[in-house]
Amino acid sequence: MAEEDPEPRVLVVLPDGQVLNGILRGRRRDPDGVWWYQTTVDIRATSVQPVPGQDYGSVPTVVQDTYPWQFEAPDTPGETTGILHRGDCTVATGRLTPMSDPVQARAFLREGWATACETCGPDPQ
């Protein structure tokens, strides 16, 4: 793995076709040959519910006012290639995930998980 990519990124495709950005944390193969991947995914807070009795006070929190890029997830079932936009792109629509990490943005373009928007021409350097 390249030194600039310390954590391998993955796209997690849910049964309803929704695509989430993720990080591959580990993998295992069961005795019957089935592979399981342990991932961390970015999920909008409105889709997460706290568990009663859990303390979330020590969870690292980042507040970011603007993002240099945003990923537009594919809207066609079975499609795995989205579109990478600049954060200020006016044609970005649909399910958008903000991106602040240039390494992640470059990886999405390099691995074919996204194509660059033809309108805004993002260039994550």
PDB file of C-alpha atoms in Angstrom:
ATOM      1  CA  MET A   1       0.000   0.000   0.000  1.00  0.00           C
ATOM      2  CA  ALA A   2       1.284   3.458  -0.876  1.00  0.00           C
ATOM      3  CA  GLU A   3       2.547   5.540   2.012  1.00  0.00           C
ATOM      4  CA  GLU A   4       0.050   8.329   1.194  1.00  0.00           C
ATOM      5  CA  ASP A   5      -2.869   5.865   1.619  1.00  0.00           C
ATOM      6  CA  PRO A   6      -2.543   4.732   5.258  1.00  0.00           C
ATOM      7  CA  GLU A   7      -6.037   3.202   5.384  1.00  0.00           C
ATOM      8  CA  PRO A   8      -7.596   1.369   2.431  1.00  0.00           C
ATOM      9  CA  ARG A   9     -10.866   2.984   1.381  1.00  0.00           C
ATOM     10  CA  VAL A  10     -13.863   0.912   0.289  1.00  0.00           C
ATOM     11  CA  LEU A  11     -17.350   1.544  -1.021  1.00  0.00           C
ATOM     12  CA  VAL A  12     -19.977  -0.253   1.040  1.00  0.00           C
ATOM     13  CA  VAL A  13     -23.068  -1.095  -1.030  1.00  0.00           C
ATOM     14  CA  LEU A  14     -26.141  -1.667   1.146  1.00  0.00           C
ATOM     15  CA  PRO A  15     -28.958  -4.037   0.094  1.00  0.00           C
ATOM     16  CA  ASP A  16     -31.094  -1.058  -1.029  1.00  0.00           C
ATOM     17  CA  GLY A  17     -28.312   0.086  -3.377  1.00  0.00           C
ATOM     18  CA  GLN A  18     -27.134   2.980  -1.203  1.00  0.00           C
ATOM     19  CA  VAL A  19     -23.366   3.446  -1.410  1.00  0.00           C
ATOM     20  CA  LEU A  20     -21.372   4.563   1.639  1.00  0.00           C
ATOM     21  CA  ASN A  21     -17.720   5.554   1.930  1.00  0.00           C
ATOM     22  CA  GLY A  22     -15.775   3.305   4.257  1.00  0.00           C
ATOM     23  CA  ILE A  23     -12.415   2.218   5.581  1.00  0.00           C
ATOM     24  CA  LEU A  24     -11.416  -1.449   5.583  1.00  0.00           C
ATOM     25  CA  ARG A  25     -10.360  -2.315   9.137  1.00  0.00           C
ATOM     26  CA  GLY A  26      -9.985  -6.076   8.847  1.00  0.00           C
ATOM     27  CA  ARG A  27     -11.180  -9.225   7.112  1.00  0.00           C
ATOM     28  CA  ARG A  28     -11.704 -12.865   7.948  1.00  0.00           C
ATOM     29  CA  ARG A  29     -12.695 -16.033   6.156  1.00  0.00           C
ATOM     30  CA  ASP A  30     -15.072 -18.439   7.841  1.00  0.00           C
ATOM     31  CA  PRO A  31     -14.405 -22.204   7.708  1.00  0.00           C
ATOM     32  CA  ASP A  32     -17.063 -22.485   4.970  1.00  0.00           C
ATOM     33  CA  GLY A  33     -15.099 -20.039   2.771  1.00  0.00           C
ATOM     34  CA  VAL A  34     -17.314 -16.949   3.208  1.00  0.00           C
ATOM     35  CA  TRP A  35     -15.371 -13.682   3.529  1.00  0.00           C
ATOM     36  CA  TRP A  36     -16.397 -10.982   6.015  1.00  0.00           C
ATOM     37  CA  TYR A  37     -14.988  -7.447   5.981  1.00  0.00           C
ATOM     38  CA  GLN A  38     -14.870  -5.234   9.043  1.00  0.00           C
ATOM     39  CA  THR A  39     -15.388  -1.657   7.902  1.00  0.00           C
ATOM     40  CA  THR A  40     -15.924   1.795   9.275  1.00  0.00           C
ATOM     41  CA  VAL A  41     -18.467   3.831   7.307  1.00  0.00           C
ATOM     42  CA  ASP A  42     -19.434   7.486   7.311  1.00  0.00           C
ATOM     43  CA  ILE A  43     -23.133   7.820   8.045  1.00  0.00           C
ATOM     44  CA  ARG A  44     -25.169  11.006   8.397  1.00  0.00           C
ATOM     45  CA  ALA A  45     -26.040  11.578  12.063  1.00  0.00           C
ATOM     46  CA  THR A  46     -29.778  11.551  11.337  1.00  0.00           C
ATOM     47  CA  SER A  47     -29.466   7.839  10.516  1.00  0.00           C
ATOM     48  CA  VAL A  48     -27.813   6.918  13.819  1.00  0.00           C
ATOM     49  CA  GLN A  49     -29.553   6.462  17.158  1.00  0.00           C
ATOM     50  CA  PRO A  50     -27.724   6.477  20.510  1.00  0.00           C
ATOM     51  CA  VAL A  51     -27.835   3.373  22.692  1.00  0.00           C
ATOM     52  CA  PRO A  52     -29.274   4.123  26.138  1.00  0.00           C
ATOM     53  CA  GLY A  53     -26.602   4.096  28.834  1.00  0.00           C
ATOM     54  CA  GLN A  54     -23.672   4.703  26.484  1.00  0.00           C
ATOM     55  CA  ASP A  55     -21.360   7.658  27.149  1.00  0.00           C
ATOM     56  CA  TYR A  56     -20.429   9.556  23.994  1.00  0.00           C
ATOM     57  CA  GLY A  57     -18.476  12.303  25.765  1.00  0.00           C
ATOM     58  CA  SER A  58     -15.061  10.974  24.710  1.00  0.00           C
ATOM     59  CA  VAL A  59     -15.917  10.574  21.009  1.00  0.00           C
ATOM     60  CA  PRO A  60     -13.569  12.728  18.890  1.00  0.00           C
ATOM     61  CA  THR A  61     -15.580  15.495  17.250  1.00  0.00           C
ATOM     62  CA  VAL A  62     -14.639  17.649  14.273  1.00  0.00           C
ATOM     63  CA  VAL A  63     -16.665  20.649  13.131  1.00  0.00           C
ATOM     64  CA  GLN A  64     -15.836  21.675   9.608  1.00  0.00           C
ATOM     65  CA  ASP A  65     -17.442  24.699   7.959  1.00  0.00           C
ATOM     66  CA  THR A  66     -16.551  23.896   4.363  1.00  0.00           C
ATOM     67  CA  TYR A  67     -15.308  20.921   2.407  1.00  0.00           C
ATOM     68  CA  PRO A  68     -13.056  21.123  -0.641  1.00  0.00           C
ATOM     69  CA  TRP A  69     -14.812  18.177  -2.373  1.00  0.00           C
ATOM     70  CA  GLN A  70     -18.007  16.205  -2.329  1.00  0.00           C
ATOM     71  CA  PHE A  71     -18.766  12.712  -3.616  1.00  0.00           C
ATOM     72  CA  GLU A  72     -22.043  12.157  -5.451  1.00  0.00           C
ATOM     73  CA  ALA A  73     -23.041   8.532  -4.946  1.00  0.00           C
ATOM     74  CA  PRO A  74     -24.348   6.644  -7.977  1.00  0.00           C
ATOM     75  CA  ASP A  75     -28.142   6.622  -8.194  1.00  0.00           C
ATOM     76  CA  THR A  76     -28.504   3.534 -10.385  1.00  0.00           C
ATOM     77  CA  PRO A  77     -28.685   0.138  -8.618  1.00  0.00           C
ATOM     78  CA  GLY A  78     -25.549  -1.873  -9.329  1.00  0.00           C
ATOM     79  CA  GLU A  79     -23.550   1.183 -10.415  1.00  0.00           C
ATOM     80  CA  THR A  80     -20.403   1.679  -8.317  1.00  0.00           C
ATOM     81  CA  THR A  81     -18.891   4.790  -9.906  1.00  0.00           C
ATOM     82  CA  GLY A  82     -19.972   8.165  -8.565  1.00  0.00           C
ATOM     83  CA  ILE A  83     -18.876  11.708  -9.347  1.00  0.00           C
ATOM     84  CA  LEU A  84     -16.305  13.788  -7.482  1.00  0.00           C
ATOM     85  CA  HIS A  85     -17.206  17.499  -7.326  1.00  0.00           C
ATOM     86  CA  ARG A  86     -15.540  20.553  -5.855  1.00  0.00           C
ATOM     87  CA  GLY A  87     -17.223  21.587  -2.629  1.00  0.00           C
ATOM     88  CA  ASP A  88     -18.762  24.633  -4.290  1.00  0.00           C
ATOM     89  CA  CYS A  89     -20.030  22.841  -7.420  1.00  0.00           C
ATOM     90  CA  THR A  90     -23.523  23.975  -8.405  1.00  0.00           C
ATOM     91  CA  VAL A  91     -24.454  20.845 -10.397  1.00  0.00           C
ATOM     92  CA  ALA A  92     -23.868  18.315  -7.586  1.00  0.00           C
ATOM     93  CA  THR A  93     -27.153  16.582  -6.673  1.00  0.00           C
ATOM     94  CA  GLY A  94     -28.445  13.441  -5.029  1.00  0.00           C
ATOM     95  CA  ARG A  95     -26.661  11.693  -2.147  1.00  0.00           C
ATOM     96  CA  LEU A  96     -23.618  13.859  -1.452  1.00  0.00           C
ATOM     97  CA  THR A  97     -20.832  12.996   0.973  1.00  0.00           C
ATOM     98  CA  PRO A  98     -18.434  15.813   1.888  1.00  0.00           C
ATOM     99  CA  MET A  99     -14.706  15.057   1.614  1.00  0.00           C
ATOM    100  CA  SER A 100     -11.906  17.001   3.236  1.00  0.00           C
ATOM    101  CA  ASP A 101      -9.012  14.584   2.714  1.00  0.00           C
ATOM    102  CA  PRO A 102      -7.123  15.023  -0.593  1.00  0.00           C
ATOM    103  CA  VAL A 103      -5.710  11.484  -0.257  1.00  0.00           C
ATOM    104  CA  GLN A 104      -9.247  10.092  -0.138  1.00  0.00           C
ATOM    105  CA  ALA A 105     -10.396  12.236  -3.079  1.00  0.00           C
ATOM    106  CA  ARG A 106      -7.390  11.160  -5.183  1.00  0.00           C
ATOM    107  CA  ALA A 107      -7.998   7.504  -4.266  1.00  0.00           C
ATOM    108  CA  PHE A 108     -11.623   7.716  -5.412  1.00  0.00           C
ATOM    109  CA  LEU A 109     -10.500   9.025  -8.812  1.00  0.00           C
ATOM    110  CA  ARG A 110      -7.527   6.640  -9.116  1.00  0.00           C
ATOM    111  CA  GLU A 111      -9.504   3.519  -8.163  1.00  0.00           C
ATOM    112  CA  GLY A 112     -12.414   4.366 -10.465  1.00  0.00           C
ATOM    113  CA  TRP A 113     -14.896   4.836  -7.620  1.00  0.00           C
ATOM    114  CA  ALA A 114     -15.573   8.314  -8.975  1.00  0.00           C
ATOM    115  CA  THR A 115     -15.087  10.309 -12.127  1.00  0.00           C
ATOM    116  CA  ALA A 116     -14.284  14.019 -12.032  1.00  0.00           C
ATOM    117  CA  CYS A 117     -17.234  16.356 -12.591  1.00  0.00           C
ATOM    118  CA  GLU A 118     -17.064  17.799 -16.086  1.00  0.00           C
ATOM    119  CA  THR A 119     -18.482  21.127 -14.893  1.00  0.00           C
ATOM    120  CA  CYS A 120     -16.284  21.975 -11.897  1.00  0.00           C
ATOM    121  CA  GLY A 121     -13.205  19.847 -12.677  1.00  0.00           C
ATOM    122  CA  PRO A 122     -12.061  18.935  -9.153  1.00  0.00           C
ATOM    123  CA  ASP A 123      -8.298  18.553  -8.822  1.00  0.00           C
ATOM    124  CA  PRO A 124      -7.388  17.181  -5.369  1.00  0.00           C
ATOM    125  CA  GLN A 125      -3.661  17.965  -5.119  1.00  0.00           C
TER     126      GLN A 125
END
